[in-house]
Amino acid sequence: MKLIIAIVQDKDSHLLSDEFANANVRATRLSTTGGFLRAGNTTFLVGIEEERVEEVLTIIRENCESREQLTTPPVHLDTTLEAGMSMPVPIRVGGATVFVVPVEAFHRF
Ligand code: 2BA
């Protein structure tokens, strides 16, 4: 068994939940916060048999969209501008950041 940890944008999380349910994939949603943007995102925990990992990755790939977002860098990082005048810069936030990790044991009591 594997544990898939997928961090996705909030905008994609409802559709992804629906698609997991349609495919009979059990998942837990956590409300999380990105360390860089400090904005909300959603983390899914999916415990799944090894032979279904590719299926789950395909569902994630097909339902999570990469988007450009404007962010204002912290003033101390923007050396080109006077203090207090940081300009928004575009960054591309991924469709999903996914970790696949081995599971030593799985119990459902
Ligand atoms: P955030 O940390 O809020 O990052 C949002 C986006 O900001 C990132 O998109 C990336 O485009 C940019 N970014 C992040 N750190 C940066 C840095 N040090 N310098 C320049 N740009 C930076 P993604 O890479 O698609 O990440 C989306 C979210 O996935 C992240 O939100 C974070 O919550 C999570 N994440 C990404 N990589 C991770 C990792 N290695 N470990 C744990 N969580 C991760």
mmCIF file of C-alpha atoms and ligand atoms in Angstrom:
data_model
loop_
_atom_site.group_PDB
_atom_site.id
_atom_site.type_symbol
_atom_site.label_atom_id
_atom_site.label_comp_id
_atom_site.label_asym_id
_atom_site.label_seq_id
_atom_site.Cartn_x
_atom_site.Cartn_y
_atom_site.Cartn_z
ATOM 1 C CA MET A 1 0.000 0.000 0.000
ATOM 2 C CA LYS A 2 1.071 3.615 -0.654
ATOM 3 C CA LEU A 3 0.083 6.938 0.824
ATOM 4 C CA ILE A 4 -0.408 9.673 -1.754
ATOM 5 C CA ILE A 5 -0.159 13.195 -0.355
ATOM 6 C CA ALA A 6 -1.438 15.722 -2.884
ATOM 7 C CA ILE A 7 -1.403 19.480 -2.290
ATOM 8 C CA VAL A 8 -3.822 21.198 -4.667
ATOM 9 C CA GLN A 9 -5.395 24.595 -5.126
ATOM 10 C CA ASP A 10 -8.678 25.139 -3.268
ATOM 11 C CA LYS A 11 -10.374 25.902 -6.615
ATOM 12 C CA ASP A 12 -9.761 22.322 -7.790
ATOM 13 C CA SER A 13 -10.496 20.541 -4.539
ATOM 14 C CA HIS A 14 -14.273 20.030 -4.933
ATOM 15 C CA LEU A 15 -13.982 18.538 -8.402
ATOM 16 C CA LEU A 16 -11.123 16.321 -7.263
ATOM 17 C CA SER A 17 -13.162 15.081 -4.254
ATOM 18 C CA ASP A 18 -16.041 14.213 -6.604
ATOM 19 C CA GLU A 19 -13.755 12.361 -9.006
ATOM 20 C CA PHE A 20 -12.175 10.371 -6.156
ATOM 21 C CA ALA A 21 -15.647 9.395 -4.950
ATOM 22 C CA ASN A 22 -16.719 8.387 -8.505
ATOM 23 C CA ALA A 23 -13.632 6.198 -8.847
ATOM 24 C CA ASN A 24 -14.154 4.650 -5.406
ATOM 25 C CA VAL A 25 -10.905 6.146 -4.114
ATOM 26 C CA ARG A 26 -10.975 6.867 -0.371
ATOM 27 C CA ALA A 27 -9.464 10.226 0.534
ATOM 28 C CA THR A 28 -9.164 12.644 3.445
ATOM 29 C CA ARG A 29 -9.089 16.399 2.848
ATOM 30 C CA LEU A 30 -7.080 18.717 5.047
ATOM 31 C CA SER A 31 -7.270 22.511 4.943
ATOM 32 C CA THR A 32 -3.663 23.633 4.635
ATOM 33 C CA THR A 33 -1.646 26.787 4.024
ATOM 34 C CA GLY A 34 1.233 27.200 1.573
ATOM 35 C CA GLY A 35 4.459 28.303 3.225
ATOM 36 C CA PHE A 36 5.352 30.722 0.437
ATOM 37 C CA LEU A 37 2.083 32.444 -0.489
ATOM 38 C CA ARG A 38 0.585 31.895 2.968
ATOM 39 C CA ALA A 39 -2.710 31.280 1.223
ATOM 40 C CA GLY A 40 -5.095 28.387 1.722
ATOM 41 C CA ASN A 41 -4.700 25.183 -0.248
ATOM 42 C CA THR A 42 -6.051 21.669 0.198
ATOM 43 C CA THR A 43 -4.063 18.541 0.995
ATOM 44 C CA PHE A 44 -5.515 15.126 0.172
ATOM 45 C CA LEU A 45 -4.366 11.953 1.929
ATOM 46 C CA VAL A 46 -5.086 8.866 -0.139
ATOM 47 C CA GLY A 47 -4.223 5.384 1.081
ATOM 48 C CA ILE A 48 -4.264 3.121 -1.962
ATOM 49 C CA GLU A 49 -3.124 -0.281 -3.179
ATOM 50 C CA GLU A 50 0.132 -0.137 -5.125
ATOM 51 C CA GLU A 51 -1.513 -1.225 -8.394
ATOM 52 C CA ARG A 52 -3.939 1.761 -8.257
ATOM 53 C CA VAL A 53 -1.322 4.492 -7.725
ATOM 54 C CA GLU A 54 -1.153 5.387 -11.454
ATOM 55 C CA GLU A 55 -4.957 5.594 -11.624
ATOM 56 C CA VAL A 56 -5.008 8.060 -8.709
ATOM 57 C CA LEU A 57 -2.182 10.136 -10.229
ATOM 58 C CA THR A 58 -4.128 10.323 -13.505
ATOM 59 C CA ILE A 59 -7.252 11.560 -11.689
ATOM 60 C CA ILE A 60 -5.165 14.253 -9.956
ATOM 61 C CA ARG A 61 -3.404 15.251 -13.190
ATOM 62 C CA GLU A 62 -6.687 15.565 -15.098
ATOM 63 C CA ASN A 63 -8.509 17.623 -12.458
ATOM 64 C CA CYS A 64 -5.914 20.081 -11.169
ATOM 65 C CA GLU A 65 -5.020 23.118 -13.177
ATOM 66 C CA SER A 66 -1.815 25.154 -13.046
ATOM 67 C CA ARG A 67 -2.589 28.887 -12.709
ATOM 68 C CA GLU A 68 -0.695 32.150 -12.688
ATOM 69 C CA GLN A 69 -1.111 34.195 -9.529
ATOM 70 C CA LEU A 70 0.090 37.681 -8.604
ATOM 71 C CA THR A 71 1.979 38.007 -5.352
ATOM 72 C CA THR A 72 3.691 40.923 -3.672
ATOM 73 C CA PRO A 73 7.223 39.957 -2.605
ATOM 74 C CA PRO A 74 8.303 40.912 0.912
ATOM 75 C CA VAL A 75 9.842 44.401 0.818
ATOM 76 C CA HIS A 76 13.256 43.206 2.049
ATOM 77 C CA LEU A 77 13.575 40.850 -0.985
ATOM 78 C CA ASP A 78 12.886 43.551 -3.573
ATOM 79 C CA THR A 79 16.130 45.501 -3.772
ATOM 80 C CA THR A 80 15.104 47.417 -6.927
ATOM 81 C CA LEU A 81 12.429 49.492 -5.205
ATOM 82 C CA GLU A 82 12.231 51.964 -2.393
ATOM 83 C CA ALA A 83 11.045 50.549 0.914
ATOM 84 C CA GLY A 84 7.274 50.057 1.020
ATOM 85 C CA MET A 85 6.851 50.034 -2.798
ATOM 86 C CA SER A 86 6.953 46.323 -3.702
ATOM 87 C CA MET A 87 5.240 45.502 -7.019
ATOM 88 C CA PRO A 88 3.116 42.372 -7.538
ATOM 89 C CA VAL A 89 4.936 39.690 -9.533
ATOM 90 C CA PRO A 90 3.350 36.736 -11.340
ATOM 91 C CA ILE A 91 4.161 33.208 -10.161
ATOM 92 C CA ARG A 92 2.868 29.920 -11.538
ATOM 93 C CA VAL A 93 1.203 27.773 -8.904
ATOM 94 C CA GLY A 94 1.205 24.121 -9.842
ATOM 95 C CA GLY A 95 -1.790 21.993 -10.546
ATOM 96 C CA ALA A 96 -0.685 19.657 -7.776
ATOM 97 C CA THR A 97 2.355 18.824 -5.654
ATOM 98 C CA VAL A 98 2.288 15.088 -5.035
ATOM 99 C CA PHE A 99 4.281 12.764 -2.778
ATOM 100 C CA VAL A 100 3.936 8.985 -2.985
ATOM 101 C CA VAL A 101 5.231 7.299 0.166
ATOM 102 C CA PRO A 102 5.324 3.671 1.313
ATOM 103 C CA VAL A 103 2.976 2.596 4.093
ATOM 104 C CA GLU A 104 4.398 0.213 6.681
ATOM 105 C CA ALA A 105 1.032 -0.831 8.042
ATOM 106 C CA PHE A 106 -2.640 -0.015 7.487
ATOM 107 C CA HIS A 107 -5.425 -0.714 9.976
ATOM 108 C CA ARG A 108 -9.125 0.085 9.949
ATOM 109 C CA PHE A 109 -10.676 -0.733 13.300
HETATM 110 P P1 2BA B 1 3.199 27.812 -1.454
HETATM 111 O O1 2BA B 1 4.334 27.461 -0.580
HETATM 112 O O2 2BA B 1 2.295 28.901 -1.020
HETATM 113 O O3 2BA B 1 3.814 28.157 -2.904
HETATM 114 C C1 2BA B 1 2.993 28.645 -3.951
HETATM 115 C C2 2BA B 1 3.824 28.829 -5.207
HETATM 116 O O4 2BA B 1 4.816 29.822 -4.966
HETATM 117 C C3 2BA B 1 4.606 27.581 -5.654
HETATM 118 O O5 2BA B 1 3.797 26.747 -6.438
HETATM 119 C C4 2BA B 1 5.747 28.206 -6.448
HETATM 120 O O6 2BA B 1 5.312 28.581 -7.750
HETATM 121 C C5 2BA B 1 6.016 29.487 -5.669
HETATM 122 N N1 2BA B 1 7.089 29.312 -4.701
HETATM 123 C C6 2BA B 1 7.078 28.565 -3.576
HETATM 124 N N2 2BA B 1 8.242 28.693 -2.891
HETATM 125 C C7 2BA B 1 8.984 29.527 -3.597
HETATM 126 C C8 2BA B 1 10.295 30.077 -3.419
HETATM 127 N N3 2BA B 1 11.037 29.766 -2.356
HETATM 128 N N4 2BA B 1 10.767 30.949 -4.370
HETATM 129 C C9 2BA B 1 10.020 31.279 -5.424
HETATM 130 N N5 2BA B 1 8.756 30.809 -5.656
HETATM 131 C C10 2BA B 1 8.266 29.938 -4.764
HETATM 132 P P2 2BA B 1 3.982 25.164 -6.303
HETATM 133 O O7 2BA B 1 5.432 24.815 -6.400
HETATM 134 O O8 2BA B 1 3.074 24.551 -7.322
HETATM 135 O O9 2BA B 1 3.509 24.763 -4.842
HETATM 136 C C11 2BA B 1 2.138 24.828 -4.460
HETATM 137 C C12 2BA B 1 2.006 24.490 -2.982
HETATM 138 O O10 2BA B 1 2.449 23.121 -2.784
HETATM 139 C C13 2BA B 1 2.916 25.301 -2.065
HETATM 140 O O11 2BA B 1 2.283 26.513 -1.704
HETATM 141 C C14 2BA B 1 3.092 24.381 -0.846
HETATM 142 O O12 2BA B 1 1.929 24.425 -0.037
HETATM 143 C C15 2BA B 1 3.124 23.008 -1.521
HETATM 144 N N6 2BA B 1 4.505 22.553 -1.787
HETATM 145 C C16 2BA B 1 5.220 22.750 -2.908
HETATM 146 N N7 2BA B 1 6.426 22.153 -2.832
HETATM 147 C C17 2BA B 1 6.479 21.556 -1.627
HETATM 148 C C18 2BA B 1 7.454 20.760 -0.945
HETATM 149 N N8 2BA B 1 8.653 20.467 -1.516
HETATM 150 N N9 2BA B 1 7.160 20.318 0.291
HETATM 151 C C19 2BA B 1 5.968 20.585 0.874
HETATM 152 N N10 2BA B 1 4.986 21.330 0.271
HETATM 153 C C20 2BA B 1 5.238 21.806 -0.954
#
